[in-house]
Amino acid sequence: MELRHLRYFDALAETLNFSRAAERLHVTQSTLSHQIRQLEDEIGSPLFERSTRHVRLTEAGELLRSYATPALQQIDRALQALRPHAGDPLQGSLRLGTTHSFATRLVPMCVSSFIALAPGTVVSVQELSAREIAQRLAKGALDLGVSYRPADAPDLWFEPLYHEELKLVVAAGHPLARRRRVRMVELHGVRMVLLPGEFSTRQLLDEAFEAAGAEPRVVVELNSVAPMLELIRRTDLAGIVAETALTPSDELAVVPLEDPTPRRTPGLLWKKGAARSPTMRHMAAVIRRAVGRDE
């Protein structure tokens, strides 16, 4: 088995279309078909179900992909990491979509690292809801997203980065500020500021409140985390945000939640079948390193 066999397999598994996969690989369809057959012969099992209208992965194909795709990503990241030091600076542009939680600290940190290593690039960052990021990636209006797994987006790949808890945030003088933990049911009737209902984070919180039998008094809805934190600092309102969006402050108290603990899994999003440029791959590698996923 050679590396090119796995790259051909990965391209076809991603596109499920011989014509598009061959175009992406810059080979003919007959060459691609021949390489896939060689791989299937070596493995001893068909990897794809082929018909005149559809191409689907078999069970063996799904299993191979679960191991081969991460391995290829590791190889590509290693090669990409060497390029700036080999006198091949990154060029071009990158359109990055991020939810509000990551626009405060994580994304600015990653962009600053990225442009330091790739000064010839132009990065456009758009702060959007998770739904808008998924929609724009599917339309080709974004190259890469830092968001949460979409509920229904078959055209997108999602790579989990880490797991995070959402935390209660209150002003330092708030009655809950000195608590070590707060149960969700204790937020019943508490005056709060939250994201609007169209945000996936708000939907997660509403489910957690319902499970706990709590109905907070949502007196303000804001579609951005930064003004939400400023409002919390100035008032008696409580909020719930991801810890990655928080900057340490003596004026704010951050308290873990339980029963249930609201958790999210952030990750990288990109469109299936879209060409992943060196610029996009390098930004993805920077983000992985920032969250400790470079190993």
PDB file of C-alpha atoms in Angstrom:
ATOM      1  CA  MET A   1       0.000   0.000   0.000  1.00  0.00           C
ATOM      2  CA  GLU A   2       1.396   3.395  -0.987  1.00  0.00           C
ATOM      3  CA  LEU A   3       0.550   6.883   0.231  1.00  0.00           C
ATOM      4  CA  ARG A   4      -1.023   7.797  -3.110  1.00  0.00           C
ATOM      5  CA  HIS A   5      -3.535   4.964  -2.692  1.00  0.00           C
ATOM      6  CA  LEU A   6      -4.714   6.491   0.582  1.00  0.00           C
ATOM      7  CA  ARG A   7      -4.870   9.982  -0.931  1.00  0.00           C
ATOM      8  CA  TYR A   8      -6.987   8.693  -3.811  1.00  0.00           C
ATOM      9  CA  PHE A   9      -9.197   6.826  -1.364  1.00  0.00           C
ATOM     10  CA  ASP A  10      -9.549   9.907   0.850  1.00  0.00           C
ATOM     11  CA  ALA A  11     -10.522  12.145  -2.082  1.00  0.00           C
ATOM     12  CA  LEU A  12     -13.161   9.708  -3.303  1.00  0.00           C
ATOM     13  CA  ALA A  13     -14.470   9.084   0.219  1.00  0.00           C
ATOM     14  CA  GLU A  14     -14.868  12.836   0.682  1.00  0.00           C
ATOM     15  CA  THR A  15     -16.564  13.581  -2.651  1.00  0.00           C
ATOM     16  CA  LEU A  16     -18.298  10.229  -3.332  1.00  0.00           C
ATOM     17  CA  ASN A  17     -17.982  11.169  -6.998  1.00  0.00           C
ATOM     18  CA  PHE A  18     -15.313   9.763  -9.341  1.00  0.00           C
ATOM     19  CA  SER A  19     -15.386  12.788 -11.624  1.00  0.00           C
ATOM     20  CA  ARG A  20     -14.938  15.379  -8.854  1.00  0.00           C
ATOM     21  CA  ALA A  21     -12.338  13.279  -7.034  1.00  0.00           C
ATOM     22  CA  ALA A  22     -10.309  12.802 -10.227  1.00  0.00           C
ATOM     23  CA  GLU A  23     -10.474  16.534 -10.947  1.00  0.00           C
ATOM     24  CA  ARG A  24      -9.301  17.341  -7.439  1.00  0.00           C
ATOM     25  CA  LEU A  25      -6.408  14.885  -7.766  1.00  0.00           C
ATOM     26  CA  HIS A  26      -5.534  16.035 -11.308  1.00  0.00           C
ATOM     27  CA  VAL A  27      -5.791  12.497 -12.703  1.00  0.00           C
ATOM     28  CA  THR A  28      -8.152  10.773 -15.099  1.00  0.00           C
ATOM     29  CA  GLN A  29     -11.171   8.847 -13.839  1.00  0.00           C
ATOM     30  CA  SER A  30      -9.706   5.629 -15.218  1.00  0.00           C
ATOM     31  CA  THR A  31      -6.501   6.195 -13.247  1.00  0.00           C
ATOM     32  CA  LEU A  32      -8.483   6.852 -10.094  1.00  0.00           C
ATOM     33  CA  SER A  33     -10.625   3.740 -10.618  1.00  0.00           C
ATOM     34  CA  HIS A  34      -7.510   1.638 -11.203  1.00  0.00           C
ATOM     35  CA  GLN A  35      -5.820   2.911  -8.025  1.00  0.00           C
ATOM     36  CA  ILE A  36      -8.950   2.259  -5.951  1.00  0.00           C
ATOM     37  CA  ARG A  37      -9.189  -1.282  -7.324  1.00  0.00           C
ATOM     38  CA  GLN A  38      -5.523  -1.867  -6.440  1.00  0.00           C
ATOM     39  CA  LEU A  39      -6.208  -0.738  -2.876  1.00  0.00           C
ATOM     40  CA  GLU A  40      -9.315  -2.936  -2.630  1.00  0.00           C
ATOM     41  CA  ASP A  41      -7.372  -5.924  -3.966  1.00  0.00           C
ATOM     42  CA  GLU A  42      -4.631  -5.395  -1.403  1.00  0.00           C
ATOM     43  CA  ILE A  43      -7.107  -5.035   1.461  1.00  0.00           C
ATOM     44  CA  GLY A  44      -9.217  -7.909   0.191  1.00  0.00           C
ATOM     45  CA  SER A  45     -12.532  -6.126   0.567  1.00  0.00           C
ATOM     46  CA  PRO A  46     -14.551  -3.593  -1.466  1.00  0.00           C
ATOM     47  CA  LEU A  47     -14.329  -0.060  -0.076  1.00  0.00           C
ATOM     48  CA  PHE A  48     -17.093   1.507  -2.172  1.00  0.00           C
ATOM     49  CA  GLU A  49     -20.506   0.455  -3.419  1.00  0.00           C
ATOM     50  CA  ARG A  50     -20.788   1.668  -7.007  1.00  0.00           C
ATOM     51  CA  SER A  51     -23.892   2.122  -9.105  1.00  0.00           C
ATOM     52  CA  THR A  52     -24.771   4.231 -12.133  1.00  0.00           C
ATOM     53  CA  ARG A  53     -26.165   6.937  -9.839  1.00  0.00           C
ATOM     54  CA  HIS A  54     -24.367   6.674  -6.502  1.00  0.00           C
ATOM     55  CA  VAL A  55     -21.037   5.922  -4.869  1.00  0.00           C
ATOM     56  CA  ARG A  56     -21.163   4.910  -1.197  1.00  0.00           C
ATOM     57  CA  LEU A  57     -18.625   3.739   1.351  1.00  0.00           C
ATOM     58  CA  THR A  58     -18.887   0.131   2.476  1.00  0.00           C
ATOM     59  CA  GLU A  59     -18.441  -0.835   6.106  1.00  0.00           C
ATOM     60  CA  ALA A  60     -14.790  -1.598   5.334  1.00  0.00           C
ATOM     61  CA  GLY A  61     -14.477   1.788   3.647  1.00  0.00           C
ATOM     62  CA  GLU A  62     -15.888   3.590   6.665  1.00  0.00           C
ATOM     63  CA  LEU A  63     -13.450   1.754   8.928  1.00  0.00           C
ATOM     64  CA  LEU A  64     -10.448   2.553   6.728  1.00  0.00           C
ATOM     65  CA  ARG A  65     -11.477   6.175   6.495  1.00  0.00           C
ATOM     66  CA  SER A  66     -11.723   6.529  10.285  1.00  0.00           C
ATOM     67  CA  TYR A  67      -7.999   5.703  10.467  1.00  0.00           C
ATOM     68  CA  ALA A  68      -6.663   6.944   7.122  1.00  0.00           C
ATOM     69  CA  THR A  69      -8.079  10.475   7.142  1.00  0.00           C
ATOM     70  CA  PRO A  70      -6.529  11.500  10.511  1.00  0.00           C
ATOM     71  CA  ALA A  71      -3.227   9.947   9.410  1.00  0.00           C
ATOM     72  CA  LEU A  72      -3.217  11.944   6.167  1.00  0.00           C
ATOM     73  CA  GLN A  73      -4.082  15.111   8.095  1.00  0.00           C
ATOM     74  CA  GLN A  74      -1.091  14.512  10.367  1.00  0.00           C
ATOM     75  CA  ILE A  75       1.186  14.053   7.349  1.00  0.00           C
ATOM     76  CA  ASP A  76      -0.158  17.211   5.688  1.00  0.00           C
ATOM     77  CA  ARG A  77       0.274  19.212   8.889  1.00  0.00           C
ATOM     78  CA  ALA A  78       3.877  18.050   9.170  1.00  0.00           C
ATOM     79  CA  LEU A  79       4.630  18.994   5.575  1.00  0.00           C
ATOM     80  CA  GLN A  80       2.879  22.328   5.956  1.00  0.00           C
ATOM     81  CA  ALA A  81       4.796  23.132   9.134  1.00  0.00           C
ATOM     82  CA  LEU A  82       8.038  22.731   7.196  1.00  0.00           C
ATOM     83  CA  ARG A  83       7.086  24.996   4.294  1.00  0.00           C
ATOM     84  CA  PRO A  84       7.597  28.423   5.895  1.00  0.00           C
ATOM     85  CA  HIS A  85      11.086  27.321   7.000  1.00  0.00           C
ATOM     86  CA  ALA A  86      11.872  26.020   3.529  1.00  0.00           C
ATOM     87  CA  GLY A  87      11.594  29.440   1.920  1.00  0.00           C
ATOM     88  CA  ASP A  88       8.064  28.877   0.577  1.00  0.00           C
ATOM     89  CA  PRO A  89       6.000  31.596   2.305  1.00  0.00           C
ATOM     90  CA  LEU A  90       2.236  31.300   2.362  1.00  0.00           C
ATOM     91  CA  GLN A  91       0.320  33.670   0.123  1.00  0.00           C
ATOM     92  CA  GLY A  92      -3.297  34.459  -0.727  1.00  0.00           C
ATOM     93  CA  SER A  93      -6.299  35.022   1.482  1.00  0.00           C
ATOM     94  CA  LEU A  94      -8.402  33.167   4.004  1.00  0.00           C
ATOM     95  CA  ARG A  95     -12.055  33.678   4.969  1.00  0.00           C
ATOM     96  CA  LEU A  96     -12.628  32.485   8.520  1.00  0.00           C
ATOM     97  CA  GLY A  97     -16.010  32.304  10.256  1.00  0.00           C
ATOM     98  CA  THR A  98     -16.194  32.127  14.044  1.00  0.00           C
ATOM     99  CA  THR A  99     -18.910  32.135  16.654  1.00  0.00           C
ATOM    100  CA  HIS A 100     -18.930  34.862  19.279  1.00  0.00           C
ATOM    101  CA  SER A 101     -17.404  32.647  21.977  1.00  0.00           C
ATOM    102  CA  PHE A 102     -14.163  32.250  20.039  1.00  0.00           C
ATOM    103  CA  ALA A 103     -13.989  35.772  18.565  1.00  0.00           C
ATOM    104  CA  THR A 104     -12.989  37.239  21.937  1.00  0.00           C
ATOM    105  CA  ARG A 105      -9.747  35.391  22.675  1.00  0.00           C
ATOM    106  CA  LEU A 106      -9.026  32.194  20.719  1.00  0.00           C
ATOM    107  CA  VAL A 107      -9.388  33.471  17.151  1.00  0.00           C
ATOM    108  CA  PRO A 108      -7.491  36.773  17.677  1.00  0.00           C
ATOM    109  CA  MET A 109      -4.656  34.794  19.293  1.00  0.00           C
ATOM    110  CA  CYS A 110      -4.566  32.342  16.377  1.00  0.00           C
ATOM    111  CA  VAL A 111      -4.766  35.056  13.720  1.00  0.00           C
ATOM    112  CA  SER A 112      -1.877  36.947  15.325  1.00  0.00           C
ATOM    113  CA  SER A 113       0.249  33.774  15.275  1.00  0.00           C
ATOM    114  CA  PHE A 114      -0.799  33.018  11.711  1.00  0.00           C
ATOM    115  CA  ILE A 115       0.044  36.421  10.212  1.00  0.00           C
ATOM    116  CA  ALA A 116       3.387  36.424  12.024  1.00  0.00           C
ATOM    117  CA  LEU A 117       4.314  33.230  10.145  1.00  0.00           C
ATOM    118  CA  ALA A 118       2.496  34.166   6.917  1.00  0.00           C
ATOM    119  CA  PRO A 119       2.791  37.962   6.469  1.00  0.00           C
ATOM    120  CA  GLY A 120       1.885  37.674   2.799  1.00  0.00           C
ATOM    121  CA  THR A 121      -1.681  36.561   3.502  1.00  0.00           C
ATOM    122  CA  VAL A 122      -4.898  38.499   4.079  1.00  0.00           C
ATOM    123  CA  VAL A 123      -7.263  37.087   6.716  1.00  0.00           C
ATOM    124  CA  SER A 124     -10.942  38.045   6.790  1.00  0.00           C
ATOM    125  CA  VAL A 125     -12.687  37.069  10.050  1.00  0.00           C
ATOM    126  CA  GLN A 126     -16.486  37.117  10.274  1.00  0.00           C
ATOM    127  CA  GLU A 127     -18.230  36.791  13.645  1.00  0.00           C
ATOM    128  CA  LEU A 128     -21.429  34.822  12.984  1.00  0.00           C
ATOM    129  CA  SER A 129     -23.884  32.404  14.532  1.00  0.00           C
ATOM    130  CA  ALA A 130     -23.168  28.683  14.160  1.00  0.00           C
ATOM    131  CA  ARG A 131     -26.033  28.411  11.678  1.00  0.00           C
ATOM    132  CA  GLU A 132     -24.686  31.250   9.522  1.00  0.00           C
ATOM    133  CA  ILE A 133     -21.195  29.740   9.528  1.00  0.00           C
ATOM    134  CA  ALA A 134     -22.568  26.399   8.313  1.00  0.00           C
ATOM    135  CA  GLN A 135     -24.632  28.104   5.609  1.00  0.00           C
ATOM    136  CA  ARG A 136     -21.753  30.217   4.307  1.00  0.00           C
ATOM    137  CA  LEU A 137     -19.325  27.314   4.300  1.00  0.00           C
ATOM    138  CA  ALA A 138     -21.799  25.235   2.293  1.00  0.00           C
ATOM    139  CA  LYS A 139     -22.169  28.089  -0.232  1.00  0.00           C
ATOM    140  CA  GLY A 140     -18.411  28.569  -0.523  1.00  0.00           C
ATOM    141  CA  ALA A 141     -18.532  32.040   1.059  1.00  0.00           C
ATOM    142  CA  LEU A 142     -16.158  30.934   3.856  1.00  0.00           C
ATOM    143  CA  ASP A 143     -13.058  28.734   3.757  1.00  0.00           C
ATOM    144  CA  LEU A 144     -12.905  27.600   7.381  1.00  0.00           C
ATOM    145  CA  GLY A 145     -15.103  27.809  10.462  1.00  0.00           C
ATOM    146  CA  VAL A 146     -14.489  27.646  14.212  1.00  0.00           C
ATOM    147  CA  SER A 147     -17.843  26.640  15.609  1.00  0.00           C
ATOM    148  CA  TYR A 148     -19.913  23.722  16.903  1.00  0.00           C
ATOM    149  CA  ARG A 149     -21.121  20.611  15.095  1.00  0.00           C
ATOM    150  CA  PRO A 150     -24.115  21.574  12.922  1.00  0.00           C
ATOM    151  CA  ALA A 151     -27.303  19.636  13.537  1.00  0.00           C
ATOM    152  CA  ASP A 152     -27.924  19.011   9.835  1.00  0.00           C
ATOM    153  CA  ALA A 153     -25.087  19.839   7.458  1.00  0.00           C
ATOM    154  CA  PRO A 154     -24.190  16.800   5.326  1.00  0.00           C
ATOM    155  CA  ASP A 155     -21.992  18.955   3.059  1.00  0.00           C
ATOM    156  CA  LEU A 156     -19.576  19.866   5.855  1.00  0.00           C
ATOM    157  CA  TRP A 157     -16.750  18.129   7.706  1.00  0.00           C
ATOM    158  CA  PHE A 158     -16.485  18.691  11.458  1.00  0.00           C
ATOM    159  CA  GLU A 159     -13.239  18.063  13.356  1.00  0.00           C
ATOM    160  CA  PRO A 160     -13.684  18.215  17.159  1.00  0.00           C
ATOM    161  CA  LEU A 161     -11.042  20.261  18.960  1.00  0.00           C
ATOM    162  CA  TYR A 162     -11.876  19.905  22.670  1.00  0.00           C
ATOM    163  CA  HIS A 163     -14.770  19.783  25.148  1.00  0.00           C
ATOM    164  CA  GLU A 164     -15.748  22.826  27.184  1.00  0.00           C
ATOM    165  CA  GLU A 165     -18.136  23.693  29.983  1.00  0.00           C
ATOM    166  CA  LEU A 166     -20.342  26.759  29.913  1.00  0.00           C
ATOM    167  CA  LYS A 167     -19.939  28.782  33.102  1.00  0.00           C
ATOM    168  CA  LEU A 168     -22.127  31.157  35.067  1.00  0.00           C
ATOM    169  CA  VAL A 169     -20.755  34.719  35.011  1.00  0.00           C
ATOM    170  CA  VAL A 170     -21.856  37.401  37.481  1.00  0.00           C
ATOM    171  CA  ALA A 171     -20.494  40.674  38.830  1.00  0.00           C
ATOM    172  CA  ALA A 172     -18.188  40.409  41.838  1.00  0.00           C
ATOM    173  CA  GLY A 173     -20.923  41.736  44.135  1.00  0.00           C
ATOM    174  CA  HIS A 174     -23.655  39.368  42.940  1.00  0.00           C
ATOM    175  CA  PRO A 175     -25.170  36.971  45.553  1.00  0.00           C
ATOM    176  CA  LEU A 176     -23.900  33.976  43.575  1.00  0.00           C
ATOM    177  CA  ALA A 177     -20.377  35.329  43.073  1.00  0.00           C
ATOM    178  CA  ARG A 178     -18.821  33.494  46.034  1.00  0.00           C
ATOM    179  CA  ARG A 179     -20.400  30.096  45.307  1.00  0.00           C
ATOM    180  CA  ARG A 180     -18.106  27.225  44.379  1.00  0.00           C
ATOM    181  CA  ARG A 181     -20.795  25.648  42.173  1.00  0.00           C
ATOM    182  CA  VAL A 182     -24.375  26.488  41.242  1.00  0.00           C
ATOM    183  CA  ARG A 183     -27.079  24.002  40.290  1.00  0.00           C
ATOM    184  CA  MET A 184     -29.120  24.925  37.227  1.00  0.00           C
ATOM    185  CA  VAL A 185     -32.348  24.766  39.224  1.00  0.00           C
ATOM    186  CA  GLU A 186     -31.020  27.580  41.435  1.00  0.00           C
ATOM    187  CA  LEU A 187     -31.211  29.927  38.437  1.00  0.00           C
ATOM    188  CA  HIS A 188     -35.005  29.736  38.495  1.00  0.00           C
ATOM    189  CA  GLY A 189     -36.251  33.317  38.537  1.00  0.00           C
ATOM    190  CA  VAL A 190     -32.721  34.791  38.356  1.00  0.00           C
ATOM    191  CA  ARG A 191     -32.408  37.877  36.159  1.00  0.00           C
ATOM    192  CA  MET A 192     -30.222  36.973  33.191  1.00  0.00           C
ATOM    193  CA  VAL A 193     -28.733  38.139  29.913  1.00  0.00           C
ATOM    194  CA  LEU A 194     -28.370  35.391  27.293  1.00  0.00           C
ATOM    195  CA  LEU A 195     -27.803  34.930  23.592  1.00  0.00           C
ATOM    196  CA  PRO A 196     -30.961  34.999  21.423  1.00  0.00           C
ATOM    197  CA  GLY A 197     -32.909  31.828  20.684  1.00  0.00           C
ATOM    198  CA  GLU A 198     -31.480  31.315  17.184  1.00  0.00           C
ATOM    199  CA  PHE A 199     -28.030  30.595  18.650  1.00  0.00           C
ATOM    200  CA  SER A 200     -27.133  26.945  19.230  1.00  0.00           C
ATOM    201  CA  THR A 201     -25.630  27.836  22.618  1.00  0.00           C
ATOM    202  CA  ARG A 202     -28.948  29.331  23.746  1.00  0.00           C
ATOM    203  CA  GLN A 203     -30.802  26.260  22.549  1.00  0.00           C
ATOM    204  CA  LEU A 204     -28.434  24.085  24.596  1.00  0.00           C
ATOM    205  CA  LEU A 205     -29.028  26.257  27.673  1.00  0.00           C
ATOM    206  CA  ASP A 206     -32.800  26.193  27.227  1.00  0.00           C
ATOM    207  CA  GLU A 207     -32.645  22.386  27.168  1.00  0.00           C
ATOM    208  CA  ALA A 208     -30.528  22.402  30.350  1.00  0.00           C
ATOM    209  CA  PHE A 209     -32.977  24.755  32.096  1.00  0.00           C
ATOM    210  CA  GLU A 210     -35.899  22.562  31.083  1.00  0.00           C
ATOM    211  CA  ALA A 211     -34.122  19.427  32.342  1.00  0.00           C
ATOM    212  CA  ALA A 212     -33.514  21.148  35.691  1.00  0.00           C
ATOM    213  CA  GLY A 213     -37.043  22.518  35.945  1.00  0.00           C
ATOM    214  CA  ALA A 214     -35.777  26.116  36.000  1.00  0.00           C
ATOM    215  CA  GLU A 215     -37.151  29.227  34.300  1.00  0.00           C
ATOM    216  CA  PRO A 216     -34.766  32.176  34.570  1.00  0.00           C
ATOM    217  CA  ARG A 217     -35.956  35.731  33.936  1.00  0.00           C
ATOM    218  CA  VAL A 218     -34.235  36.607  30.656  1.00  0.00           C
ATOM    219  CA  VAL A 219     -34.486  40.398  30.679  1.00  0.00           C
ATOM    220  CA  VAL A 220     -31.861  41.074  27.968  1.00  0.00           C
ATOM    221  CA  GLU A 221     -30.768  39.172  24.866  1.00  0.00           C
ATOM    222  CA  LEU A 222     -27.509  40.131  23.144  1.00  0.00           C
ATOM    223  CA  ASN A 223     -26.006  38.534  20.051  1.00  0.00           C
ATOM    224  CA  SER A 224     -22.389  39.121  21.075  1.00  0.00           C
ATOM    225  CA  VAL A 225     -20.451  37.987  24.133  1.00  0.00           C
ATOM    226  CA  ALA A 226     -18.300  41.083  24.696  1.00  0.00           C
ATOM    227  CA  PRO A 227     -21.214  43.489  25.363  1.00  0.00           C
ATOM    228  CA  MET A 228     -22.893  40.754  27.405  1.00  0.00           C
ATOM    229  CA  LEU A 229     -19.912  40.619  29.757  1.00  0.00           C
ATOM    230  CA  GLU A 230     -19.821  44.408  30.025  1.00  0.00           C
ATOM    231  CA  LEU A 231     -23.526  44.457  30.892  1.00  0.00           C
ATOM    232  CA  ILE A 232     -23.001  41.791  33.563  1.00  0.00           C
ATOM    233  CA  ARG A 233     -20.185  43.858  35.040  1.00  0.00           C
ATOM    234  CA  ARG A 234     -22.454  46.919  35.318  1.00  0.00           C
ATOM    235  CA  THR A 235     -25.669  45.260  36.574  1.00  0.00           C
ATOM    236  CA  ASP A 236     -27.139  42.487  38.707  1.00  0.00           C
ATOM    237  CA  LEU A 237     -27.695  40.305  35.633  1.00  0.00           C
ATOM    238  CA  ALA A 238     -26.179  36.838  35.361  1.00  0.00           C
ATOM    239  CA  GLY A 239     -25.011  35.235  32.138  1.00  0.00           C
ATOM    240  CA  ILE A 240     -23.732  31.881  30.897  1.00  0.00           C
ATOM    241  CA  VAL A 241     -20.842  31.803  28.438  1.00  0.00           C
ATOM    242  CA  ALA A 242     -18.016  29.539  27.322  1.00  0.00           C
ATOM    243  CA  GLU A 243     -14.859  29.863  29.386  1.00  0.00           C
ATOM    244  CA  THR A 244     -12.808  30.470  26.222  1.00  0.00           C
ATOM    245  CA  ALA A 245     -14.633  33.798  25.817  1.00  0.00           C
ATOM    246  CA  LEU A 246     -13.605  35.056  29.250  1.00  0.00           C
ATOM    247  CA  THR A 247     -10.680  37.288  30.116  1.00  0.00           C
ATOM    248  CA  PRO A 248      -9.659  37.181  33.808  1.00  0.00           C
ATOM    249  CA  SER A 249     -11.154  40.136  35.669  1.00  0.00           C
ATOM    250  CA  ASP A 250     -11.521  41.116  39.327  1.00  0.00           C
ATOM    251  CA  GLU A 251     -14.924  42.586  38.459  1.00  0.00           C
ATOM    252  CA  LEU A 252     -16.426  39.298  37.282  1.00  0.00           C
ATOM    253  CA  ALA A 253     -16.914  35.963  39.028  1.00  0.00           C
ATOM    254  CA  VAL A 254     -17.004  32.698  37.064  1.00  0.00           C
ATOM    255  CA  VAL A 255     -18.893  29.817  38.700  1.00  0.00           C
ATOM    256  CA  PRO A 256     -19.191  26.207  37.413  1.00  0.00           C
ATOM    257  CA  LEU A 257     -22.705  24.858  36.786  1.00  0.00           C
ATOM    258  CA  GLU A 258     -24.072  21.400  37.544  1.00  0.00           C
ATOM    259  CA  ASP A 259     -27.225  19.240  37.418  1.00  0.00           C
ATOM    260  CA  PRO A 260     -26.849  19.358  34.439  1.00  0.00           C
ATOM    261  CA  THR A 261     -23.515  20.857  33.410  1.00  0.00           C
ATOM    262  CA  PRO A 262     -23.941  22.468  29.975  1.00  0.00           C
ATOM    263  CA  ARG A 263     -21.122  21.298  27.683  1.00  0.00           C
ATOM    264  CA  ARG A 264     -20.185  22.021  24.077  1.00  0.00           C
ATOM    265  CA  THR A 265     -17.638  20.568  21.662  1.00  0.00           C
ATOM    266  CA  PRO A 266     -16.023  23.239  19.478  1.00  0.00           C
ATOM    267  CA  GLY A 267     -14.330  22.223  16.274  1.00  0.00           C
ATOM    268  CA  LEU A 268     -13.134  23.116  12.797  1.00  0.00           C
ATOM    269  CA  LEU A 269     -15.596  23.142   9.916  1.00  0.00           C
ATOM    270  CA  TRP A 270     -14.984  23.115   6.191  1.00  0.00           C
ATOM    271  CA  LYS A 271     -16.881  22.136   3.069  1.00  0.00           C
ATOM    272  CA  LYS A 272     -16.683  18.573   1.809  1.00  0.00           C
ATOM    273  CA  GLY A 273     -15.006  18.348  -1.562  1.00  0.00           C
ATOM    274  CA  ALA A 274     -13.588  21.881  -1.432  1.00  0.00           C
ATOM    275  CA  ALA A 275      -9.889  22.296  -2.152  1.00  0.00           C
ATOM    276  CA  ARG A 276      -7.991  22.909   1.072  1.00  0.00           C
ATOM    277  CA  SER A 277      -5.314  25.463   0.229  1.00  0.00           C
ATOM    278  CA  PRO A 278      -1.952  25.588   2.038  1.00  0.00           C
ATOM    279  CA  THR A 279      -3.181  28.798   3.696  1.00  0.00           C
ATOM    280  CA  MET A 280      -6.284  27.074   5.040  1.00  0.00           C
ATOM    281  CA  ARG A 281      -4.320  24.044   6.207  1.00  0.00           C
ATOM    282  CA  HIS A 282      -1.807  26.234   8.001  1.00  0.00           C
ATOM    283  CA  MET A 283      -4.510  28.206   9.834  1.00  0.00           C
ATOM    284  CA  ALA A 284      -6.127  24.935  10.891  1.00  0.00           C
ATOM    285  CA  ALA A 285      -2.750  23.767  12.233  1.00  0.00           C
ATOM    286  CA  VAL A 286      -2.317  27.026  14.185  1.00  0.00           C
ATOM    287  CA  ILE A 287      -5.763  26.570  15.777  1.00  0.00           C
ATOM    288  CA  ARG A 288      -5.028  22.951  16.678  1.00  0.00           C
ATOM    289  CA  ARG A 289      -1.786  23.968  18.371  1.00  0.00           C
ATOM    290  CA  ALA A 290      -3.547  26.741  20.280  1.00  0.00           C
ATOM    291  CA  VAL A 291      -5.966  24.259  21.859  1.00  0.00           C
ATOM    292  CA  GLY A 292      -3.365  21.557  22.411  1.00  0.00           C
ATOM    293  CA  ARG A 293      -4.333  19.294  19.522  1.00  0.00           C
ATOM    294  CA  ASP A 294      -1.040  19.355  17.626  1.00  0.00           C
ATOM    295  CA  GLU A 295       0.158  15.990  18.870  1.00  0.00           C
TER     296      GLU A 295
END
